[in-house]
Amino acid sequence: MLHRLTISELTARLARREVSARDAMQACLDQVARVDGDIKAFISHNPADALAQADAADKSIAAGADFSAQPLLGVPIALKDVLAVKDQPLNCCSKILGSFVSPYDATVVTRLKAAGAVIFGRLNMDEFAMGSSTENSAFQTTRNPWDTSRIPGGSSGGSAAAVAADECIASLGSDTGGSIRQPAALCGVVGMKPTYGRVSRYGLVAFASSLDQIGPFTKDVRDAATVLEVISGHDPRDATSIPQPVPRYTQALTGDIRGLRLGLPKEFMVGGLDPEVKRAVDAAVTHLQSLGATVQEVSLPHTDHDVAVYYIIATAEASANLARFDGVRYGARVEGADPLEMYGNTRGAGFGAEVKRRIILGTYVLSSGYYDAYYLRAQKVRTLIRQDYLRAFEQVDAIVTPTTPTPAFRLGEKSGDPLQMYLSDIFTIGCNLAGIPGLSLPCGFASNAERGTGNAKLPIGLQLLGKPFGEETLLRLAHAYEQSTPWHREKPSLHAS
Ligand code: GLN
């Protein structure tokens, strides 16, 4: 049962030498073998390499390693297929990268390794992180562990499902418009997007560079604080990473949230919000009040424009970032009579439909004549959106919202309708546009009446948004809420489909 433990539970047992890192790694590998045929969170993993890393961790533990210096020693952690790990395949779940193998470690990977983590497995995602359901992967479709007829969310669907199904102890994902928080909410785990600049993106394949951040998926809030502390910090190799000291995030978990001021944005109580989601979020707000927080309404008047602004800025940046996949520098190539034809053949065959849609949209909004009408205007509205948040944070310490408008939807339900898919991100996108930190944690369940082979209930996520570099406040609030509610202890019962 070691695969079911949290980081803090596992490291406590490792430190007392009650269990070995090899046993913990083996338990996760066994769980992958048992359930991943149904869940399909992993694209690939290398059991022999994972066990060798675990053995190395056991050696350090036997030699008296210091867990305060290496807080992830012996902990099995899996990564979204968008993060570079030296000598491992890196595909972004796209065909265009072919048999590309990463020549170096991402900075977050260097930091995880220094903290003693056992890094195993590549996790499924929407191709180049474009999507909200993981159905845009070129490789496979991940299923929600609570109901395998439903999506796990996206784009980091593999990262969320793997943690929810106890196939790893924690994972990393990336969040450009909600790709950590939305799948975390739909799979019933904790997911956190740090402040823009908090975590280095060196070695993260870029989607939209002014929005992308890396963050953790964990089974509880304490673990999120532990992983965040490890991966945060300035990195000269990412010019957007901010040279600000990293707090001891785990020390923020005091349990005391008395006097913290919470804001409820009136613009978020929109039509289309599922009544069970609304009920759970209202109850969570009442609960936070009972713990001593105060609640007031705030206004984010430009919220209406979030989705439009995001899909202009994100596609514009994606069209530029993805220009590098040309058949010359990385991965796959489809030959042609001349270089131009070769580029076209390679990109035509290598990119999936959603990625092509975004490149075309992005190229259009950047093209001469349309740049001012779309891109420049979107940048201006983005500034207004950020100002709305900063103004709200003059009155409150954190903003509370649902993470998603509905619980997990069915496979195929929105994949034919890009606009419906884009609208499933309405509550998460503002956070990226504003560059602020956001966290999603479980806050209850919706009934799953037509459950088929699934569980009778589906997880609901509560989103907490904070000031720039306000991660400690978010973690403190989330921890106090979690520790006084039962949700995070619930596990899906995994049925074979
Ligand atoms: N669902 C959003 C999109 O499709 C967000 C993706 C992300 O955060 N990577 O762009």
Coordinates of C-alpha atoms and ligand atoms in Angstrom, one line a residue:
M1 CA 0.0 0.0 0.0
L2 CA 3.0 2.3 -0.1
H3 CA 1.8 3.8 -3.4
R4 CA -1.2 5.3 -1.5
L5 CA 1.0 7.4 0.8
T6 CA 1.6 11.1 0.6
I7 CA 5.2 12.5 0.4
S8 CA 5.2 13.4 4.1
E9 CA 3.9 9.9 5.1
L10 CA 6.4 8.1 2.9
T11 CA 9.5 10.2 3.9
A12 CA 8.6 9.8 7.6
R13 CA 8.7 6.0 7.1
L14 CA 11.8 6.1 5.0
A15 CA 13.6 8.2 7.6
R16 CA 12.6 5.7 10.3
R17 CA 13.9 2.9 8.0
E18 CA 10.5 1.1 8.3
V19 CA 10.3 0.8 4.5
S20 CA 12.7 1.2 1.6
A21 CA 12.6 3.5 -1.4
R22 CA 12.8 0.3 -3.5
D23 CA 9.6 -1.0 -1.9
A24 CA 7.8 2.4 -2.5
M25 CA 9.0 2.5 -6.1
Q26 CA 7.9 -1.1 -6.7
A27 CA 4.5 -0.4 -5.2
C28 CA 4.0 2.4 -7.7
L29 CA 5.2 0.2 -10.6
D30 CA 2.8 -2.5 -9.5
Q31 CA -0.1 0.0 -9.3
V32 CA 0.8 1.2 -12.9
A33 CA 0.8 -2.4 -14.0
R34 CA -2.6 -3.0 -12.3
V35 CA -4.5 0.1 -13.4
D36 CA -2.8 2.0 -16.2
G37 CA -4.3 -0.2 -18.8
D38 CA -7.5 1.5 -18.0
I39 CA -6.3 4.9 -16.9
K40 CA -3.6 5.4 -19.6
A41 CA -1.8 8.2 -17.7
F42 CA 1.7 7.0 -18.6
I43 CA 3.1 7.3 -22.1
S44 CA 6.2 5.4 -21.1
H45 CA 8.2 4.4 -18.0
N46 CA 11.3 2.5 -17.4
P47 CA 11.0 0.2 -14.3
A48 CA 14.7 -0.8 -14.3
D49 CA 15.9 2.8 -14.2
A50 CA 13.3 3.7 -11.6
L51 CA 14.4 0.9 -9.3
A52 CA 18.1 1.7 -9.8
Q53 CA 17.3 5.3 -8.7
A54 CA 15.4 4.0 -5.7
D55 CA 18.3 1.8 -4.8
A56 CA 20.6 4.8 -4.9
A57 CA 18.2 6.6 -2.6
D58 CA 18.2 3.6 -0.2
K59 CA 22.0 3.8 -0.1
S60 CA 21.9 7.5 0.8
I61 CA 19.4 6.8 3.5
A62 CA 21.6 4.0 4.9
A63 CA 24.5 6.4 4.9
G64 CA 22.4 8.7 7.1
A65 CA 21.1 11.2 4.6
D66 CA 19.4 14.3 5.9
F67 CA 15.8 14.5 4.9
S68 CA 15.6 18.2 5.7
A69 CA 18.2 18.8 3.0
Q70 CA 16.7 16.2 0.7
P71 CA 12.9 16.4 1.3
L72 CA 12.0 14.1 -1.6
L73 CA 14.6 11.4 -1.0
G74 CA 13.2 8.2 -2.3
V75 CA 9.9 9.6 -3.4
P76 CA 8.6 8.4 -6.8
I77 CA 7.6 11.4 -8.9
A78 CA 6.4 11.3 -12.6
L79 CA 6.5 14.1 -15.1
K80 CA 4.3 15.6 -17.8
D81 CA 5.8 14.9 -21.3
V82 CA 6.7 18.5 -21.7
L83 CA 9.6 18.6 -19.3
A84 CA 13.1 17.7 -20.4
V85 CA 14.9 14.8 -18.5
K86 CA 18.3 14.0 -19.8
D87 CA 18.5 10.9 -22.0
Q88 CA 14.7 10.4 -21.8
P89 CA 12.2 10.8 -24.7
L90 CA 10.5 14.2 -24.9
N91 CA 7.4 14.3 -27.1
C92 CA 4.8 16.8 -25.8
C93 CA 2.5 14.0 -26.9
S94 CA 3.1 15.1 -30.5
K95 CA 4.2 13.1 -33.5
I96 CA 6.4 15.9 -34.6
L97 CA 9.1 15.2 -32.1
G98 CA 9.6 11.7 -33.4
S99 CA 12.3 9.8 -31.5
F100 CA 13.7 13.0 -29.9
V101 CA 15.6 12.3 -26.7
S102 CA 16.4 15.2 -24.4
P103 CA 20.1 16.2 -24.1
Y104 CA 19.7 17.9 -20.8
D105 CA 17.6 18.2 -17.6
A106 CA 15.0 20.9 -17.1
T107 CA 15.9 23.1 -14.0
V108 CA 12.9 21.7 -12.1
V109 CA 14.3 18.2 -12.8
T110 CA 17.8 19.2 -11.6
R111 CA 16.1 20.5 -8.4
L112 CA 14.0 17.4 -7.9
K113 CA 17.0 15.2 -8.4
A114 CA 19.0 17.3 -5.9
A115 CA 16.2 16.8 -3.4
G116 CA 16.5 13.0 -3.8
A117 CA 13.3 12.3 -5.9
V118 CA 13.1 9.1 -7.9
I119 CA 11.9 10.4 -11.4
F120 CA 10.1 7.9 -13.5
G121 CA 7.7 7.9 -16.3
R122 CA 6.3 10.3 -19.0
L123 CA 2.8 11.4 -18.4
N124 CA 0.1 11.9 -21.1
M125 CA -1.1 15.4 -22.1
D126 CA -2.8 17.3 -24.8
E127 CA -0.4 17.8 -27.7
F128 CA 1.9 20.8 -26.8
A129 CA -0.4 21.4 -23.8
M130 CA -3.2 22.6 -26.0
G131 CA -6.5 21.4 -24.6
S132 CA -8.7 20.8 -21.6
S133 CA -9.3 17.1 -21.8
T134 CA -6.1 15.3 -22.8
E135 CA -8.0 14.0 -25.9
N136 CA -5.6 16.0 -28.1
S137 CA -2.7 13.7 -27.3
A138 CA -1.3 12.0 -30.4
F139 CA -0.7 8.9 -28.4
Q140 CA -3.6 7.9 -26.2
T141 CA -6.6 9.2 -24.3
T142 CA -6.3 9.3 -20.5
R143 CA -9.3 8.4 -18.5
N144 CA -10.6 9.9 -15.2
P145 CA -9.9 7.5 -12.4
W146 CA -13.3 8.3 -10.9
D147 CA -15.1 7.3 -14.0
T148 CA -13.2 5.9 -17.0
S149 CA -15.9 7.1 -19.4
R150 CA -15.0 10.7 -18.5
I151 CA -12.0 12.9 -19.3
P152 CA -9.4 13.7 -16.6
G153 CA -9.2 17.3 -17.6
G154 CA -6.2 18.8 -19.4
S155 CA -3.8 19.5 -20.6
S156 CA -1.9 17.8 -17.8
G157 CA -4.5 15.0 -17.6
G158 CA -1.9 12.3 -17.2
S159 CA -0.3 14.1 -14.3
A160 CA -3.6 14.5 -12.4
A161 CA -4.9 11.0 -13.1
A162 CA -1.6 9.3 -12.1
V163 CA -1.7 11.0 -8.7
A164 CA -5.4 10.3 -8.2
A165 CA -5.0 6.7 -9.1
D166 CA -1.9 6.4 -6.8
E167 CA 0.4 5.4 -9.7
C168 CA 3.0 7.9 -8.3
I169 CA 3.3 9.9 -5.1
A170 CA 3.3 13.3 -6.9
S171 CA 3.8 14.7 -10.3
L172 CA 4.6 17.9 -12.2
G173 CA 2.6 19.6 -14.9
S174 CA 2.5 22.9 -16.6
D175 CA -0.3 25.5 -16.5
T176 CA -0.8 28.1 -19.3
G177 CA -4.5 28.7 -18.9
G178 CA -5.5 26.2 -16.2
S179 CA -3.7 23.0 -17.2
I180 CA -2.7 22.1 -13.6
R181 CA -5.7 23.4 -11.7
Q182 CA -8.5 22.1 -14.0
P183 CA -7.3 18.5 -14.2
A184 CA -6.5 18.6 -10.4
A185 CA -10.1 19.6 -9.7
L186 CA -11.6 17.0 -12.0
C187 CA -9.5 14.2 -10.6
G188 CA -9.8 15.2 -6.9
V189 CA -6.2 16.1 -6.1
V190 CA -4.3 19.3 -5.2
G191 CA -2.7 21.3 -8.1
M192 CA -0.9 24.5 -8.0
K193 CA 0.2 27.1 -10.5
P194 CA 2.8 29.4 -8.9
T195 CA 3.3 33.1 -9.6
Y196 CA 4.8 33.8 -13.1
G197 CA 8.5 33.9 -12.5
R198 CA 8.5 31.8 -9.3
V199 CA 9.6 28.5 -11.0
S200 CA 12.2 28.3 -13.9
R201 CA 10.8 27.1 -17.2
Y202 CA 14.3 26.2 -18.5
G203 CA 13.7 22.7 -20.1
L204 CA 9.9 23.2 -20.3
V205 CA 8.8 23.1 -24.0
A206 CA 7.3 26.5 -24.5
F207 CA 3.6 26.9 -25.4
A208 CA 2.8 30.5 -24.6
S209 CA 5.8 32.0 -22.9
S210 CA 4.1 34.9 -21.1
L211 CA 1.7 32.5 -19.4
D212 CA 3.4 29.1 -18.9
Q213 CA 4.3 28.0 -15.4
I214 CA 5.3 24.6 -13.9
G215 CA 3.7 23.3 -10.8
P216 CA 2.9 20.3 -8.6
F217 CA 0.1 17.7 -8.4
T218 CA -0.1 16.2 -5.0
K219 CA -2.4 14.2 -2.7
D220 CA -2.5 16.9 -0.1
V221 CA -1.6 20.6 0.5
R222 CA 1.5 19.8 2.6
D223 CA 3.0 17.9 -0.3
A224 CA 2.3 20.8 -2.6
A225 CA 4.2 23.1 -0.3
T226 CA 7.1 20.6 -0.1
V227 CA 7.4 20.2 -3.9
L228 CA 6.9 23.9 -4.5
E229 CA 9.8 24.7 -2.1
V230 CA 12.0 22.3 -4.0
I231 CA 11.3 23.6 -7.5
S232 CA 11.1 27.3 -6.9
G233 CA 13.8 29.9 -7.1
H234 CA 15.8 32.1 -9.5
D235 CA 17.5 30.5 -12.5
P236 CA 19.8 32.5 -14.7
R237 CA 18.8 30.2 -17.5
D238 CA 15.3 31.5 -17.5
A239 CA 15.2 35.3 -17.9
T240 CA 11.7 35.5 -16.6
S241 CA 12.5 33.8 -13.3
I242 CA 12.5 36.3 -10.5
P243 CA 15.4 36.6 -8.1
Q244 CA 13.3 36.5 -5.0
P245 CA 14.1 34.3 -2.0
V246 CA 12.1 31.1 -1.7
P247 CA 10.0 31.0 1.6
R248 CA 9.8 27.8 3.7
Y249 CA 6.3 27.0 2.3
T250 CA 5.8 24.1 4.7
Q251 CA 6.1 26.6 7.6
A252 CA 3.1 28.6 6.2
L253 CA 0.8 25.7 7.2
T254 CA -0.1 27.0 10.6
G255 CA -3.7 26.0 10.6
D256 CA -4.6 29.5 11.6
I257 CA -6.5 31.5 9.0
R258 CA -8.3 33.9 11.4
G259 CA -8.6 37.4 10.0
L260 CA -7.7 36.4 6.4
R261 CA -9.9 38.3 4.0
L262 CA -11.4 36.4 1.1
G263 CA -13.0 37.9 -2.0
L264 CA -15.8 36.4 -4.0
P265 CA -15.7 37.8 -7.5
K266 CA -19.3 38.6 -8.5
E267 CA -18.5 38.1 -12.2
F268 CA -17.7 34.4 -11.6
M269 CA -21.2 33.4 -10.5
V270 CA -22.2 32.9 -14.1
G271 CA -24.9 31.0 -15.8
G272 CA -23.7 27.5 -16.8
L273 CA -22.3 26.9 -13.4
D274 CA -23.3 23.4 -12.4
P275 CA -25.6 23.6 -9.3
E276 CA -23.7 20.9 -7.4
V277 CA -20.4 22.8 -8.1
K278 CA -22.0 26.0 -6.8
R279 CA -23.4 24.3 -3.7
A280 CA -19.9 22.8 -2.9
V281 CA -18.1 26.1 -3.4
D282 CA -20.7 28.0 -1.3
A283 CA -20.3 25.4 1.5
A284 CA -16.5 25.7 1.3
V285 CA -16.7 29.5 1.7
T286 CA -19.0 29.1 4.7
H287 CA -16.5 26.6 6.1
L288 CA -13.6 29.0 5.6
Q289 CA -15.6 31.6 7.4
S290 CA -16.2 29.3 10.3
L291 CA -12.4 28.9 10.6
G292 CA -12.1 32.7 11.0
A293 CA -11.7 34.1 7.5
T294 CA -13.8 37.0 6.5
V295 CA -15.7 37.1 3.2
Q296 CA -16.6 40.0 0.9
E297 CA -17.7 40.5 -2.6
V298 CA -15.0 41.8 -5.1
S299 CA -15.3 42.8 -8.7
L300 CA -13.1 41.8 -11.6
P301 CA -15.0 43.8 -14.3
H302 CA -13.0 42.6 -17.3
T303 CA -13.6 38.8 -16.6
D304 CA -15.9 38.6 -19.6
H305 CA -12.9 39.1 -21.9
D306 CA -10.6 36.4 -20.3
V307 CA -11.3 33.7 -22.8
A308 CA -11.0 35.9 -25.9
V309 CA -7.9 37.6 -24.7
Y310 CA -6.3 34.3 -23.8
Y311 CA -7.0 32.7 -27.1
I312 CA -5.4 35.6 -29.0
I313 CA -2.3 35.9 -26.8
A314 CA -1.8 32.1 -26.3
T315 CA -2.2 31.3 -30.0
A316 CA 0.0 34.2 -31.1
E317 CA 2.8 33.1 -28.8
A318 CA 2.3 29.4 -29.7
S319 CA 2.6 30.2 -33.4
A320 CA 6.0 31.8 -32.8
N321 CA 7.2 29.1 -30.4
L322 CA 6.2 26.2 -32.6
A323 CA 8.0 27.6 -35.6
R324 CA 11.1 25.7 -34.4
F325 CA 9.6 22.4 -35.2
D326 CA 10.6 22.4 -38.8
G327 CA 12.1 19.0 -39.6
V328 CA 15.6 20.3 -39.2
R329 CA 16.2 20.9 -35.6
Y330 CA 14.2 18.3 -33.7
G331 CA 12.6 15.0 -34.2
A332 CA 10.6 13.9 -37.2
R333 CA 11.1 15.0 -40.9
V334 CA 9.0 14.3 -44.0
E335 CA 11.2 14.9 -47.0
G336 CA 10.1 17.2 -49.9
A337 CA 11.5 18.4 -53.2
D338 CA 13.0 21.5 -51.5
P339 CA 13.3 22.9 -48.0
L340 CA 10.0 24.7 -48.1
E341 CA 8.1 21.6 -49.2
M342 CA 9.9 19.6 -46.5
Y343 CA 8.8 22.1 -43.8
G344 CA 5.2 21.9 -45.0
N345 CA 5.3 18.1 -45.3
T346 CA 6.9 17.7 -41.8
R347 CA 4.5 20.1 -40.1
G348 CA 1.5 18.9 -42.0
A349 CA 2.1 15.3 -40.9
G350 CA 3.6 16.0 -37.5
F351 CA 1.0 18.4 -35.9
G352 CA -2.5 17.4 -34.9
A353 CA -5.6 19.3 -35.7
E354 CA -5.8 21.4 -32.6
V355 CA -2.2 22.5 -32.8
K356 CA -2.7 23.4 -36.5
R357 CA -5.8 25.4 -35.6
R358 CA -3.9 27.4 -33.0
I359 CA -0.9 28.1 -35.3
I360 CA -3.3 29.4 -37.9
L361 CA -5.2 31.5 -35.5
G362 CA -2.0 32.8 -33.9
T363 CA -0.4 33.6 -37.3
Y364 CA -3.5 35.5 -38.3
V365 CA -3.7 37.7 -35.2
L366 CA 0.0 38.6 -35.6
S367 CA -0.2 39.3 -39.3
S368 CA 0.1 42.8 -40.6
G369 CA -3.2 44.6 -40.6
Y370 CA -4.6 42.4 -37.9
Y371 CA -1.8 42.8 -35.3
D372 CA -3.3 46.1 -34.0
A373 CA -6.9 45.0 -34.2
Y374 CA -6.3 41.7 -32.3
Y375 CA -3.0 41.1 -30.7
L376 CA -2.2 44.7 -29.6
R377 CA -5.8 45.1 -28.3
A378 CA -5.7 41.8 -26.4
Q379 CA -2.4 42.9 -24.8
K380 CA -4.2 46.1 -23.6
V381 CA -7.1 44.3 -22.2
R382 CA -4.7 41.9 -20.5
T383 CA -3.3 44.8 -18.6
L384 CA -6.8 45.8 -17.5
I385 CA -7.5 42.2 -16.3
R386 CA -4.3 42.2 -14.3
Q387 CA -5.2 45.6 -12.8
D388 CA -8.6 44.2 -11.8
Y389 CA -6.9 41.5 -9.8
L390 CA -4.3 43.8 -8.2
R391 CA -7.0 46.2 -7.2
A392 CA -9.1 43.4 -5.7
F393 CA -6.0 42.3 -3.7
E394 CA -5.9 45.8 -2.1
Q395 CA -9.1 44.6 -0.2
V396 CA -8.6 40.9 0.2
D397 CA -5.8 38.4 0.8
A398 CA -7.1 35.7 -1.5
I399 CA -9.9 35.2 -4.1
V400 CA -12.1 32.1 -3.9
T401 CA -13.9 30.6 -7.0
P402 CA -14.9 27.3 -8.4
T403 CA -12.0 25.8 -10.4
T404 CA -14.3 24.6 -13.2
P405 CA -17.9 25.2 -14.2
T406 CA -18.8 21.5 -14.2
P407 CA -17.4 18.2 -12.9
A408 CA -15.5 16.0 -15.4
F409 CA -17.4 15.7 -18.7
R410 CA -17.6 12.6 -20.9
L411 CA -15.0 11.5 -23.4
G412 CA -15.9 12.9 -26.8
E413 CA -18.5 15.3 -25.3
K414 CA -16.6 18.5 -26.3
S415 CA -13.9 17.3 -28.6
G416 CA -15.9 18.2 -31.7
D417 CA -16.6 21.7 -30.6
P418 CA -13.4 23.8 -29.8
L419 CA -15.4 26.7 -28.5
Q420 CA -17.2 24.6 -25.8
M421 CA -13.8 23.1 -24.9
Y422 CA -12.3 26.6 -24.6
L423 CA -15.1 27.8 -22.4
S424 CA -14.4 25.0 -19.8
D425 CA -11.4 27.2 -18.8
I426 CA -13.3 30.3 -17.9
F427 CA -12.4 30.3 -14.2
T428 CA -8.7 29.4 -14.6
I429 CA -7.5 31.7 -17.4
G430 CA -7.5 35.0 -15.6
C431 CA -4.9 33.8 -13.1
N432 CA -2.4 33.2 -16.0
L433 CA -3.2 36.5 -17.7
A434 CA -2.6 38.3 -14.4
G435 CA 0.5 36.3 -13.6
I436 CA -0.7 35.5 -10.1
P437 CA -0.6 32.1 -8.2
G438 CA -3.6 29.8 -8.1
L439 CA -4.3 26.5 -6.4
S440 CA -7.1 24.0 -6.7
L441 CA -8.0 21.5 -3.9
P442 CA -10.9 19.1 -3.5
C443 CA -14.0 20.6 -1.9
G444 CA -16.7 17.9 -2.4
F445 CA -18.4 15.7 -4.9
A446 CA -21.1 15.8 -7.4
S447 CA -23.4 12.9 -8.0
N448 CA -22.6 10.7 -11.0
A449 CA -26.0 9.3 -11.8
E450 CA -25.2 7.7 -15.2
R451 CA -22.0 6.3 -13.9
G452 CA -21.6 3.2 -16.0
T453 CA -18.4 1.6 -14.7
G454 CA -17.4 4.6 -12.7
N455 CA -17.8 5.8 -9.1
A456 CA -21.1 7.2 -7.9
K457 CA -19.5 10.6 -7.4
L458 CA -17.2 13.0 -9.2
P459 CA -14.7 15.4 -7.5
I460 CA -15.2 19.2 -7.4
G461 CA -12.4 21.7 -7.0
L462 CA -12.1 24.9 -5.1
Q463 CA -9.8 27.5 -6.6
L464 CA -7.8 30.0 -4.4
L465 CA -6.1 32.8 -6.2
G466 CA -3.4 35.0 -4.5
K467 CA -1.3 38.1 -4.8
P468 CA 1.9 37.9 -6.8
F469 CA 4.2 35.8 -4.6
G470 CA 1.3 35.1 -2.2
E471 CA 1.8 31.3 -2.3
E472 CA 2.2 31.1 1.4
T473 CA -1.3 32.6 2.0
L474 CA -2.9 30.2 -0.5
L475 CA -1.2 27.2 1.0
R476 CA -2.2 28.3 4.6
L477 CA -5.8 28.7 3.6
A478 CA -5.9 25.5 1.6
H479 CA -4.2 23.5 4.4
A480 CA -6.6 24.8 7.1
Y481 CA -9.6 23.9 4.9
E482 CA -8.3 20.5 3.9
Q483 CA -7.4 19.4 7.4
S484 CA -10.9 20.2 8.7
T485 CA -12.7 18.5 5.8
P486 CA -12.8 14.9 4.7
W487 CA -12.5 15.3 0.9
H488 CA -8.8 14.7 0.4
R489 CA -9.0 11.3 2.1
E490 CA -11.5 10.0 -0.5
K491 CA -10.1 7.7 -3.2
P492 CA -11.7 6.5 -6.4
S493 CA -12.4 2.8 -6.4
L494 CA -10.7 1.7 -9.7
H495 CA -12.8 -0.6 -11.8
A496 CA -11.5 -2.5 -14.8
S497 CA -13.5 -1.3 -17.8
Ligands
GLN1 N1 -7.1 24.6 -21.9 C1 -6.3 25.7 -22.2 C2 -5.8 25.6 -23.6 O1 -6.2 24.8 -24.3 C3 -5.1 25.8 -21.2 C4 -4.0 24.8 -21.5 C5 -2.9 25.0 -20.6 O2 -2.9 25.5 -19.5 N2 -1.7 24.4 -21.1 O3 -5.0 26.4 -24.0

